[in-house]
Each structure stands twice: as C-alpha cells, then as structure tokens.
Amino acid sequence: MEGPEPTRDHRDDTLLQPIAKSGRPFWMLVGTLLAIGLWGAYAWSTQLRRGLSMTGLNVPVYWGLYITNFVFFIGISHAGTLISAILRLSHAEWRRPITRAAEVITVLVLFFGMGNVVLDLGRPDRVLNVLKHGNFTSPLLWDVASITTYLTASTIYLYLPLIPDIAILRDRLGKRHRFYRALSLGWAGTPRQQRILNGAIAAMAVIVIPIAVSVHTVVSWVFAMTVQPMWHSTIFGPYFVVGAIFSGIAAIIIAMAVIRRAYHLENYLKPIHFNNLGILLLVMTLLWFYFTFAEFLTTYYGAEPAHMAVFRSKTEGQFSPLFWFMFVTCFVVPFSFLANKRTRGTVWGTVTASISIEIGMWLERFLIVVPSLSHPRLPRTAASYTPSWVEWSMFAAFISMFLLLYAVFTKLFPIISIWEVREGREHGIREVTERVESYLPAAAEATHG
Amino acid sequence: AMCPGGCGVRVRRISERAVKLEGNPLHPVNGGRLCPRGQAALQSLYHPDRIAGPLHRVGPRGAIGSFERVSWDRALDAIGGGLRKLREAGRPESLVLLRGSSRGIGSRGARRFLEAFGSPNDVVLDRGDEAAAIALALTQGVRAVPAYDLASADYVLCVGGALLEAASSPVHAMRSFGQFRQGRTGRRGKLVCVESRLSITGSSADEWIPVRAGTEGVFALGVAGVLVSEGLYNRDFLLERTEGFEDSRRGDAVARPGLRTLLSRHYGLERVSSETGVPVDAILRVAREFAAARRSLAVGPRRGPLLPGRVFDHLAVQILNALVASVDAPGGVLVPEPVPLAAWPELAADAAAEEGRRRPRLDGVSGKSGVSDKISPRALSDPEQLAEAILTETPYRAEALIALGADPLFTSAAPEKFARAIERIPLTVSFASLPDDTALACDWILPEAHFLERWELWTTPPGVAYPLASLAQPALVKPLHDVRPAAEIFLALARRVSPQIEAAFPAKDVPALLQFEMGGLYRARRGAIMGTPFDEAWVRMMEGAGWWAPGYGSAEELWKGALRSGGWWDPFYDHEDWKRVLRTESGRYEFRADLLEPSAGPIEPPPSTAKPAEAKGTARRSLSLHLFEPLAIAGGTGAELPFLQAILDPGHAAGWETWVEIHPEMAALLGVREGESVRVRSKDGEILARARLTPRVVAATAAIPVGLGKRGGGRWAAGVGANPLRLLPAARDPIGGLPDLDATAVEIVPASAGEPRRERKV
Amino acid sequence: MVVDLDRCTACQACVVACQVENNVAPAGAAEWRQGRAVSWLRLVAFQNGEHGTRPELRLMPVSCMHCQRPPCIKVCPVKATQIDREGLVAQVYARCIGCRYCTTACPYTVRHFNWKRPEWPRPMEQALSPDVSVRPRGVVEKCSFCHHRLQRARDQARLEGRRLREGDYVPACVETCPAEAMAFGDLEDPGSSVSRLAQGPRVFRLLEELGTEPKVIYLSKGESGGRA
Ligand SMILES: Nc1nc2c(c(=O)[nH]1)N[C@H]1C(S)=C(S)[C@@H](COP(=O)(O)OP(=O)(O)OC[C@H]3O[C@@H](n4cnc5c(=O)[nH]c(N)nc54)[C@H](O)[C@@H]3O)O[C@H]1N2
Ligand SMILES: Nc1nc2c(c(=O)[nH]1)N[C@H]1C(S)=C(S)[C@@H](COP(=O)(O)OP(=O)(O)OC[C@H]3O[C@@H](n4cnc5c(=O)[nH]c(N)nc54)[C@H](O)[C@@H]3O)O[C@H]1N2
Ligand code: SF4
Ligand code: SF4
Ligand code: SF4
Ligand code: SF4
Ligand code: SF4
Ligand SMILES: [Mo]
C-alpha cells in the first residue's frame, strides 16, 4: 500500500523545478530588488551620518513611518506560524500546500520588523544597551523578549517540516549536496524519525500559538501602556492580534497567488485553497470591523476632549481621507469580494481583497501611530508629519529585501512541502474518513440493527 | 541692556568667556531679573555675523560683501577729514546725527560732538514714548515720559497699549505687575485691557474689552463721561488742581467749553458705544469699577518703542487719572525727576558752530534739540521729514550722516524713502555692531563695542519715576573684536576734526568721562548706592524724614560703591509735589478739552472699521492696520538672535515669520484660510504674510508684528519675514506731529490669488 | 516649583534663560518650522473664542513636571531616565538609545530629541557653560530642574560647612522671571515658601487626573481668598 521510496517518487517533481533551474525572469527580479536594496543602503547611510533629521519626524510626532512599518511587518508575521499552527492542530487537510509558504513569511518578515525599530533609534550604536541595562518595566523590552522568542520558535517551526524535503533535495538534486546533507540531519524517513518529527511539529504548533498571540499583544502594549489619547485602551491587545492575523492571511493569499503563477503550481494551489482562506479572511474582516467599531464608539461616547481631538482628526479632520480610505480598503472592498461566493471562489477575487487589506492595514497602523502623537494632551502647534524620502526609501528597500529573500528561499527549498502533500495523498484520505466516521453515531451498528 | 530698559546685569564668566547673564539683584529697575532679550544678549555678543572691525564700502550698497576691512586710523582719518572739510567750508549744519533712544554715554558723547561741531540736526528715531510725553507736556507742562505706578495700583485700565511687553522697561513693568497682582496681602490688582487686538498683556488681564481699532481714546472719553455724569470724580482734586473742567466764561458767553461740556456734547454713552463697538453696560461697568477702586490708574496706548500711539488717545486716558486724582499719587501717574549727573562744561565760544546750530533743522522741528525739560507739545524729531529734506535738499543739503543705534532703513515710518535719501548723502557712517539695513547702505561702518564690552553709565529708563544711574564696567577684559565704544569713537573724531570739539569733552577717555558725570551725583547730596530692599526702605525712610545718610563719604567712594553694586539711585519719591509736576501756565492740570473736540481727533471711524456683516455688500473689503511689537523683537532689534526669533508670540507659537491676524469671520469673507500666505496691501506698499485666523483681533482689523523683514541683521534676521512699516502712509497725528500709525487701510488677498482686479477706491 | 499664573506675564524670559543656561544650540528657521527646535520650557496656549464665546488667551509656562509617578521612566527600555535621590527626573545622555518612547509617553510633551548634531557657529561656542553637558545627536533631553545648580549649591554649602538653605539652589528660569511668578524650593519641607504657596486655594496641577503627581504646581488666576 506504501508508495514508492520517498526519494524515488516522481509525482511531485514540479515542486523541484524552481530549485533545479532559474530563468532570466528570476535574475531580473533579483537585480531589480537588489538595486532597490542598495538604494535603501544609501538612504540609511545618510541617516547614519546626519541623524534622524533626515526623516520627517518632529516634536510631537516623534514616531512615524518606521514604527508604522514595525507594527505592520510584525503583523504580517502572523501569516505563517500562527495560521499554519492552527490549521495543523485542527487537522485541516487543505493546509498541506500552504503551510510552508506561510511560515517563511513569518521568519523573514520578523527581521524586517525588528529592523525598523533599529532604524528608528537615534543611537543604533547603543542598541546593546537594551541587554546591558534592560528595564523590564518597559513594554519595548517585552517586545524584544517576545519577538526574539517568536523568531526562534518560528524558525524551528519552519525548519522541522523542512527536514524530509531537504533529504529529498539531498538525494535528488545533484547540486549543493553538502549544504543539503548538513541541513537534513541524516534524515532517512524511518518510522521512528517520522514519529519524532511529527511529535516535534505538533509540540511546536502548540507552543507557537501563545507566543504569536503574545507578540502582537505586546506590540499593542507599546502604545496602550502610555496614557496617550486613543492609545491607552484595553482593547488594543486583541485588536492588534486580530489585525495581525487579518493582514497575515491576506499576505499568505498574495504569496500563494504569486508562487502559483510563477512556478505553475495551479495543480497544488487550487481555487478551493483560496476559497477556504477567503472564508477565514471574511471572518477576520468582520472581526476587524467589530473591533474598530467598538474602539471608536467607546471613544466617542466617553468624549474626553483629548481623545476626541484624535478621534476627530481621523474621522473628519486632517487624517480623514486616509481614515476613510482605510475603512474602504479594510472593510468595504474585502467584505464585498469575500462575502460573494462567486468572487471568493476565484483566485483574483481573494487576491484583490487581500491586496486591499494590506493597504488598509498599513494605513491602520499609520493612523494609530501618527494622529495620537499629532494631538498631544497639551495644546501645541504641531508641525505636520510627512515622511521623508529616506523613510520611504527604507520602506521600499525593506519590502524589496523581503521579496528577495523570499524568492531566494523558493530557489533553495520547495515552497510547498513535498512530503506533507504526499502524506496527505497517502494517509490523509484514510485519516479523514476515519475521523469523520468517528464523529457519527455508531453507524456500523445501525446497519446491523 | 539691550533696550533703554537699563537693567543691571551680572555676568557669569568662565575664564575669559561670558556664559550666562543674570540680573543684578541690587538693581532697582530689575531686582535680579531679566527679560528674554536680556537673557538672549549673549547671542548678540557672540553673534557669528558681528562686524569685527571698521569697514569701508567699495561695492554697491546693501551687501556685506561690498565692504572691506580697514584700520581704525584709516577710517577715522577719512571720516574726520570729511567732517573737518564741512566745518571749514562753513556748513557744519549739514552733519546729521540719527540716533536711537539710548540713554548711555555714547549718546551723550554723540550729542556733545554734534553741538560742538555746529549742527542742530540731532534726530532721534525711536518715538515710542513721545505721544505720552507730549500729552504730559500738554496737561502738566512737563516734557517727560510719565511713569505709571503699577505696583501700588488696585485697578488698572490699560487703553490701547501693551502695558507689559511694550513698556520702555519691560522688566520693571513686569516686576510691578507681579507686585500688583499677588505681592500685597489681601490686595489683588485688577487689570482690564481695552484694545482691538488681545495683546500678550491682554492675556494676563482679568478682562479684555475689544474695541474697534482707532477708537481707544473715544472709549476713554466715554468712561470719563460716565464718571462726570454720575459724579464719580474727586471733587477736591478737580477744584484745587485742575483747569478746564468747567467752561470758562466771559460774562454770559462761553469762552472756552470745559471738559464737562465736551463730554456731554460729544461723548454720550450711545455715541461712544456705537463708535467703539463696546456695549453701553460695559462702559458703565468699567467706569464704576474705576471709580470704586482704591487706587485706579489708566494707561494710554503704546505698542512698543517704535509705535507711540496717538496723542489724542493719551490725552483722553490721562483725563481718567485726573478725574480720580491719580496724578502724582501712589498708584497713579508719576513724573520722573532728572538725574543730577554733572553737566558737561559750557561750550567754548565758537562762531562757526554757533552759526551752524542756529540754522533750521532739516526735519523741520523748531526749537533747540535734545533739551528734555523744554515744554514742547510737539515731537522733538521727525525722521520722515528728515528723509524728505535730504531728498529735496531743502532747506539745505545733508552732507554727512552718522547713525548711532538707529536703523531708519528698517524702523522709520518711511523705510523706502530713507533708502533713497541715504544715497544722496556723500558721507554716511553707521556705528552698527551687526550689519543692519542702514549700515549696509552706509559708506563706513565703525562697529560699536557690545554693551558687555564697554563702560556705561545709563540714566533712568523711561517709565521709571526715581532718578537712577547704572554704572557698568566691561564684562570682558578686552572686546571680542576690533571694536570701540561709541563715546571713544566720538572722542577720536573730535581730535581729528578740531581741538575746539575735543575741548568740549570734559575728559579724554570713557571711564574718566563717567567719573566726571558721577561727580554730579555726589554733589547732589541725595540718594544712595544701590542696595538691598532693606537699604532701600532705610533710605526712603530717612529721606522722607528729611535726612540724608549716604553710604559714601567722597566722590571716589561713590564711584567705587556704584561699580560694585551697579549704580546710584534715589528711591525717595515725593508725592504731590505740585510745583514740580504741575508746571502749566495755570499751575494746574489742564484738561485741554479744546484738543479733544471730535474734529481734532479721529472721531469718525475710518471707513474700514465696519463690522464684517456691514462689509459684506461692498466689493472692496479694507481692514484697518494694527501694528504691534512683540517683546522679543521690540524696537526693531532682536530678530538677529535665534532664541528671540522663536518666541515671537506664544499665543500662536509664532516664530521666524511675519503673520497677520485676521478675525475668522472676516477671513471667511475675504476667502482667506488659516496658515496660508497672503498679500497685505495698502496704498503705499505691499507685504507677504501668513494668515492667522484668530478671535484675538476685532473684525475689520488686521494685526501685524513689527520687527521682522530686515535685509541685513545677519544670518538669522536677513530675509526673514516682512516689514509692515512699509505699508504706512505719510499721515500725521494732528496733535504733536508724530506719524499716525492707526490711519492705514489695507486689503488682504490670498497670495495664491495672484493680482486682484484693480478697483477704484470708494 | 510653583508657578503663579496670576503673576505670569507670558514674557518668556524663563524660556530663553533655560536655553542659555542649559547649552541649547540655536535653531534656525528651517528647524523651527519642522518642529525640531529644542526648548525645555515652553508657553502652552489655551485659547477659546473660536465658537462665539468670549475670546480668551491663557498662557502657561510648562517644563518637565518632574512627576512623582512619571510615565516616561516606566517605558524607557534602558533606564536612561530615572528619578534620582532628590526626586528629580534625570536623563542619562550617555545611555539613551534614542528610541523616543519616553517622549511619546510623556503626557506633557516636554521631552526633546536631538534630531541632528547641535552646532554653534563660531564664536557662539564661547558662551557654552561647562556645568552642563552638550547633548550628542540622537538622544533625548529635557528640563533637569537645573540639576547642575543643585550640585554647585551643595558644593558651596559643604565648603561653608552648613546645610543647604532655601534660596541656595534656584533654577535659571525661576531666577530670571521678571514678574516673580515662579518659586522654587523643597516641597517636602513644610516650612519652605513653596510649601506654603502649595497650600492655598488657587493650587492646581497640570493633567493631575492622570495621576502623574507633578512637582510643578500652578496657582490659578484670580483672588487668593476663595470661599470663606
Ligand atoms: N445671589 C446669590 N448669592 C449667594 C448665594 C445665592 O444663593 N445667591 N448663596 C450664598 C452661599 S450659601 C454661598 S456658600 C456663597 C458661595 O459663593 P462663592 O464662594 O463665590 O462660590 P462659587 O460661586 O461656587 O465660586 C467659587 C469659586 O471657586 C472656583 N473653584 C471651583 N473649584 C475650585 C477648586 O478646586 N480650586 C479653586 N481654587 N477654585 C475653585 C470657582 O470657579 C469659583 O470661581 O454664595 C452666597 N451668595
Ligand atoms: N448647582 C449648584 N448646587 C448647589 C450649589 C451651587 O453653587 N450650585 N451650592 C450649594 C450650597 S453652598 C448651598 S448652601 C446649597 C443651598 O441649597 P438650598 O438650601 O436648597 O438653598 P436655596 O436654593 O436658597 O433654597 C432654600 C429654600 O428656602 C426657602 N426660604 C427662603 N427664606 C425662607 C425662610 O425664611 N423660611 C423658610 N422656611 N424657607 C425659606 C426658599 O424659598 C428656598 O425654597 O446649595 C448647594 N447646591
Ligand atoms: S528690559 Fe531691556 S535692559 Fe532689561 S533685560 Fe530686557 S532688554 Fe535688557
Ligand atoms: S519668566 Fe515668569 S512671567 Fe515670564 S513667562 Fe516665564 S513664568 Fe511667566
Ligand atoms: S513631565 Fe513628562 S518627562 Fe517630566 S517626569 Fe513627567 S512624564 Fe516624565
Ligand atoms: S529615548 Fe532614551 S530615555 Fe527615552 S525611552 Fe528611549 S532610551 Fe529611554
Ligand atoms: S528648571 Fe532649569 S532646566 Fe528646567 S526649565 Fe527651568 S531653567 Fe530649564
Ligand atoms: Mo452655601
């Protein structure tokens, strides 16, 4: 009943194609992204030389694009590990071709999230003071701790399911042999190895969920632990987590659509996958709306002047165009695409919703950071904040470098987990049948009766 | 002292560097305190654009690059030679001295030089106190700047002026204010400000009464009318000490209508209310409060060292003080005494000089110049007329000009005319320390030493009642640059021009000059070396009892003590010394109802003061221009220093630019949005400013700060903001002849609107 | 510190005195417009009258409140801002990493960041006081209650073999205030003049509802009596 020897199975060779050879489009992409990355390096060097005066920041808008991007990237990071872990633990069979693509996002994007904090420091040279003189009453330190933990856990969680696939590459690819051999840790696919691996993956999936939740909660606490208007809110923890999952799922959908197209994986990533993620995304859309509504209504009813100043600047003042655009992109667009079965059932439908959500969620982060700072409690003529070319360049460079690393990953490892797809084919169907039967009232006896 | 305020300063030094200025705690003017300008003064000492030595212009006017550095000898020889030629040619009168309001030795030396040289043309540019002084001359017969005893008053009605930030001595005024408010147990002074723009002083007031621009005097007369009609005045004082309250009669006919008639005839409540825009009940209430308070004081309009206000308004406000007998009484209007410095020796006979001094002045002001106790109810200088005279060369040609602490190309009411005029003078010299607009247009710049680098003896600042002389020695052992004190420069010029002029100076160097002057204080046998509040109380008590207990036994001891403590003063003020303070022909306070007839003053509201609603229909919307001087840049100086540029107005957090305050309703009519750049245009000029929409101004008024918009002034001032003095017409105050700053109509259009349609004036 | 708003004339001498005393670099027009000019003390304007009410402008000098329970200290990740023995909220320039968390957490917006290296065009550097360190680029600074003056006063007192007396230690802003609106002293000493001032009916603290327990105390405008 077993299929051919794992490394001799040729049914999923499409998945090895991107690793085996790279065409001109790939190198052109690499070139472009590298160029943008280099531009970013130049922008950063000017900031290092001339300080944060190169940004558009001022008093009282001490935080801007960098902190927005920090929150945004960390939010995206919930794409992978968390979604994948939840799907794994709930034995959602359709997860199999998705998890890896998602997990990679997490690991990579975390670096860029942290990178934004370093960018934002006035004295990046003293960043190690955080270890030397760490002050545990500071939510920023909680952030350092939880993000580091999350990064470690996510990396392990990405790596464990990679091992069998690395073994396949080691045996089949014929290049980078030493690299794959070292990373495969002598994987031979023995039942014992398989049992240990499955156990480890399951354990990590359990561990990683609270960590992921904690990460974005702590990110929200950076704001909520101050007494600033429209930051000091108990709802911020869950609100941020929901937003993070929201933007995370959208990121997975976009990533899936791209690799599907680029590597001709229509056979693996089917509209049904998009549809299922789309349903999740729809739930998150509604949740997002619920939280946003609750947050704003609470503020509005409390009507404290300091809070209302921020509230008004968002709903009718200086930030209102961005705010309402955010509302459209975070709610109106995704809701109409995802609630409609016909559009949700298509790749373009979910992708459009997802792109809209990413834009909207970035704006949401921006609209959390900047308007509160622009309206401090004591009146003060605020210079308006417009991000400088350096900040935009760093944003572009970080996105480029993320895409570049992601692309390189797909060139080194299968972006769809080969062994898990096989496992699905070989065990999944039986397992699901058994499971479904186990839900039913003693069906066998009923027939005998 | 960066201003005529004349505060005592102590310098914290680290080896040869001055690192902080503090007020001299013993000094009676400032009692250890300094205003922001004083605090920022180190930035002027160490200003990177200070002129480091004498400069001679070799290129076109207006740029510092046109100057080359020369030695003092060369500069003094050249200038001295030029002046000598004028004198030898018998035209000493063609030398013009243009100076600021400094009461220091430089100014006294300059005047002596001019006199001995033989010219009558001593022209003072800063006229902030002139209107008040003219009003005092008209009513009390003393030509002096009145001193308001704020510290002892219980109720202060400030009409049209920024009593605190625009005071001649801001620190003194603010200390008094602190005392007035919370310095006396059980007594808290109440301040009511009546003005068309809520000034910074107004923000400290208990009440702001907005009044239509230009009608402040009318308001005061309205209040006076209530006091009179309700009998809320001091009958005894009126009877014994005043003249002109009742009509003067010849037989049955009224020869000259008195104040009572004037008020009832022209300044009835309804009329005043409709003209000023102040509700009747507010006028009534103010009048009753004013009458009910124990010590009430009314203060007339003054908006800064450059902006005197109208004499009409000052006269009207003074009436209130007279009605409640707040004249020469504690908490009232006091008359400062002259400081008994030793008079400089009589000039030796010099026919040429005498001939020159007898020529008419170029600015057309008659009478002997610079004599402060002369009872002249007119302005003592007329810089705008001077510019005209230079341009038209009538009555004669100006052939040399010395500008000392004066920047007419920036601060006169006719800056552009002065720019043209100065080009007509063959020899022009500025003593500027930073390259101001005038210096950049002169042929020579002889940089004066900074006040921290020189010896000084300042006399009482305007607005302070007691005689006082502040003595200061250089804070730095040697000046930072190759610069010299003005008095020393005049001595050096005197030496080069003629021995007769040199002989007119009683000493050969500045410290010796000061010592000579201080001798007069010793011989006056009064006053004391500055000391603690305890010393002050002691001296006051002794002198009150007719004793004099000096802390010094010789002129030398006085000199040394004054050097140590900051100077000499006489804290005893003899109130109700009527012979001294009422020196009119009648020997009484004169109400001068004749000058307050509506026809003589600006009774008809200018067409521009209509309410927005009224203006709606008209195609052209003109506003009346209200100028004010923020403390930081008062007197046309301060913009050079970055710390001062940043604090122009805390109400708007305004800095580093010129703004125009417009009432939001008016702005809506004009189509002007908050923060946008607008063109402010009068028939005489146009400037760009940023619109600030604020209920701090009454509708139909456009308020603009004076002090920005320099061409020169160094890196921080040049090109920052715009100079609204360019908008002023040549209008004159009918009483006294000062420029009338409240008679300018402007229109405002968004700068983005481009050229507005040309419309004919209605 | 006690600020009597009934005396204060909004002259801003305190603002400039602080800058001169504490080696604040001159900022130009561009920096000012960008909102980056450093001023440890500023005048906060409360204006009403926009909506037809009686126009009023209230100005209030605001420096660091040296809160007894300062929100800024809790959030600093590296303990670069701390409450010291005297109860002053101090800033350790050499440790600060410039994250600007404290600046955003301070409800009074009184902390400043060095966006660029401070510069003094020659010869302005000559006016720098050796008592106060010049802050490098990238760190946060704020009112120190003129801590260096405390040190100086303490040294002087020790030299004279006596304890610190009231008036020995007066910050630059208080020293210059022309209206004598500011008073400084030990609030814990019940006999000090500030303690006496802090008793009256006009006393209030800024944003006291936030529980920061500011050590800067204001006296409101108006009669000193109140309801008898
Ligand atoms: N016409 C009329 N006159 C009356 C009475 C009446 O019924 N009608 N009632 C009489 C009676 S019973 C009384 S008790 C008196 C009351 O007379 P007042 O003592 O004048 O009392 P209030 O009018 O309440 O004003 C008290 C002031 O305190 C200010 N204030 C409020 N909270 C604070 C605070 O926390 N700190 C400080 N420093 N100030 C604060 C308020 O703004 C107000 O300015 O009036 C008597 N006079
Ligand atoms: N909103 C608001 N509430 C307040 C206050 C405030 O300032 N604002 N102030 C508070 C203070 S300080 C006080 S003292 C209380 C006062 O509150 P109350 O004691 O309720 O005082 P009044 O409103 O004056 O009402 C007293 C009643 O007594 C009646 N009355 C008058 N003369 C006589 C008489 O000779 N004999 C009898 N039997 N009745 C008489 C009057 O007609 C009236 O009905 O209010 C308190 N409540
Ligand atoms: S009032 Fe005048 S003299 Fe006194 S500190 Fe201010 S600028 Fe200097
Ligand atoms: S120096 Fe004194 S009077 Fe001036 S603004 Fe500061 S506190 Fe107010
Ligand atoms: S005022 Fe701000 S900076 Fe000062 S102690 Fe309080 S929270 Fe900290
Ligand atoms: S900016 Fe400096 S003082 Fe402020 S929180 Fe960050 S490290 Fe601490
Ligand atoms: S106490 Fe010192 S540091 Fe603080 S505002 Fe006053 S002068 Fe500045
Ligand atoms: Mo009461």
Short mmCIF file of N, CA, C and O in Angstrom, two decimals, chain B residues 16 28 53 139 180 221 331-332 342 357-358 457 464 470 533 621 633 643 660 688 691 709 711:
data_model
loop_
_atom_site.label_atom_id
_atom_site.label_comp_id
_atom_site.label_asym_id
_atom_site.label_seq_id
_atom_site.Cartn_x
_atom_site.Cartn_y
_atom_site.Cartn_z
N GLU B 16 37.86 83.66 30.31
CA GLU B 16 37.60 84.88 29.54
C GLU B 16 36.26 84.84 28.81
O GLU B 16 35.99 85.67 27.95
N PRO B 28 17.61 98.46 41.21
CA PRO B 28 16.20 98.74 41.48
C PRO B 28 15.29 98.57 40.26
O PRO B 28 14.10 98.37 40.42
N GLY B 53 35.50 94.77 12.76
CA GLY B 53 36.37 95.94 12.74
C GLY B 53 35.81 96.94 11.75
O GLY B 53 34.79 96.66 11.11
N THR B 139 -0.77 118.62 29.41
CA THR B 139 -1.66 118.66 30.58
C THR B 139 -0.95 119.12 31.84
O THR B 139 -1.56 119.75 32.69
N PHE B 180 1.62 94.02 41.86
CA PHE B 180 0.24 94.49 41.71
C PHE B 180 -0.74 93.33 41.91
O PHE B 180 -1.75 93.45 42.59
N LEU B 221 -12.94 108.53 26.71
CA LEU B 221 -13.79 109.69 26.93
C LEU B 221 -15.20 109.28 27.31
O LEU B 221 -15.87 109.94 28.10
N GLY B 331 0.19 104.78 43.16
CA GLY B 331 -0.70 104.04 42.28
C GLY B 331 -1.21 104.88 41.13
O GLY B 331 -2.17 104.50 40.47
N GLY B 332 -0.60 106.02 40.89
CA GLY B 332 -1.05 106.89 39.81
C GLY B 332 0.05 107.20 38.82
O GLY B 332 0.99 106.43 38.67
N ALA B 342 26.66 115.37 36.54
CA ALA B 342 27.35 116.65 36.35
C ALA B 342 27.13 117.12 34.91
O ALA B 342 27.26 116.34 33.97
N ARG B 357 24.53 125.89 14.49
CA ARG B 357 23.45 125.43 15.37
C ARG B 357 22.20 126.28 15.23
O ARG B 357 21.11 125.84 15.54
N ARG B 358 22.39 127.52 14.79
CA ARG B 358 21.22 128.38 14.65
C ARG B 358 20.42 128.11 13.37
O ARG B 358 19.32 128.59 13.23
N LEU B 457 27.25 104.33 31.61
CA LEU B 457 26.52 104.99 32.67
C LEU B 457 25.16 105.36 32.08
O LEU B 457 25.05 106.28 31.29
N VAL B 464 10.23 104.96 34.60
CA VAL B 464 10.63 104.75 35.99
C VAL B 464 10.68 106.11 36.67
O VAL B 464 11.22 107.05 36.11
N SER B 470 22.88 103.81 36.27
CA SER B 470 23.50 102.49 36.35
C SER B 470 24.90 102.55 35.78
O SER B 470 25.09 102.96 34.64
N PRO B 533 16.65 95.55 49.36
CA PRO B 533 15.36 96.16 49.69
C PRO B 533 15.39 96.80 51.09
O PRO B 533 14.74 97.81 51.32
N ARG B 621 -13.02 95.13 0.48
CA ARG B 621 -13.04 94.95 1.91
C ARG B 621 -11.75 95.43 2.51
O ARG B 621 -10.74 94.74 2.45
N ILE B 633 11.24 91.23 19.68
CA ILE B 633 11.85 91.97 18.58
C ILE B 633 11.46 93.44 18.65
O ILE B 633 11.45 94.15 17.65
N PHE B 643 17.26 82.70 19.52
CA PHE B 643 16.39 82.40 20.66
C PHE B 643 15.19 83.35 20.68
O PHE B 643 14.12 82.99 21.16
N VAL B 660 -0.20 87.81 9.86
CA VAL B 660 -1.23 88.83 10.01
C VAL B 660 -2.43 88.17 10.66
O VAL B 660 -2.89 87.12 10.22
N LEU B 688 4.09 90.34 2.13
CA LEU B 688 3.54 88.99 2.23
C LEU B 688 3.54 88.58 3.69
O LEU B 688 4.48 88.89 4.42
N ALA B 691 -1.41 84.14 7.10
CA ALA B 691 -2.69 84.46 7.74
C ALA B 691 -2.86 83.61 8.99
O ALA B 691 -2.69 82.40 8.97
N GLY B 709 11.67 91.30 8.73
CA GLY B 709 11.73 91.79 7.36
C GLY B 709 12.95 92.63 7.10
O GLY B 709 12.92 93.61 6.36
N ARG B 711 16.72 93.43 5.64
CA ARG B 711 17.63 92.99 4.59
C ARG B 711 18.92 92.51 5.22
O ARG B 711 19.53 91.58 4.76
#
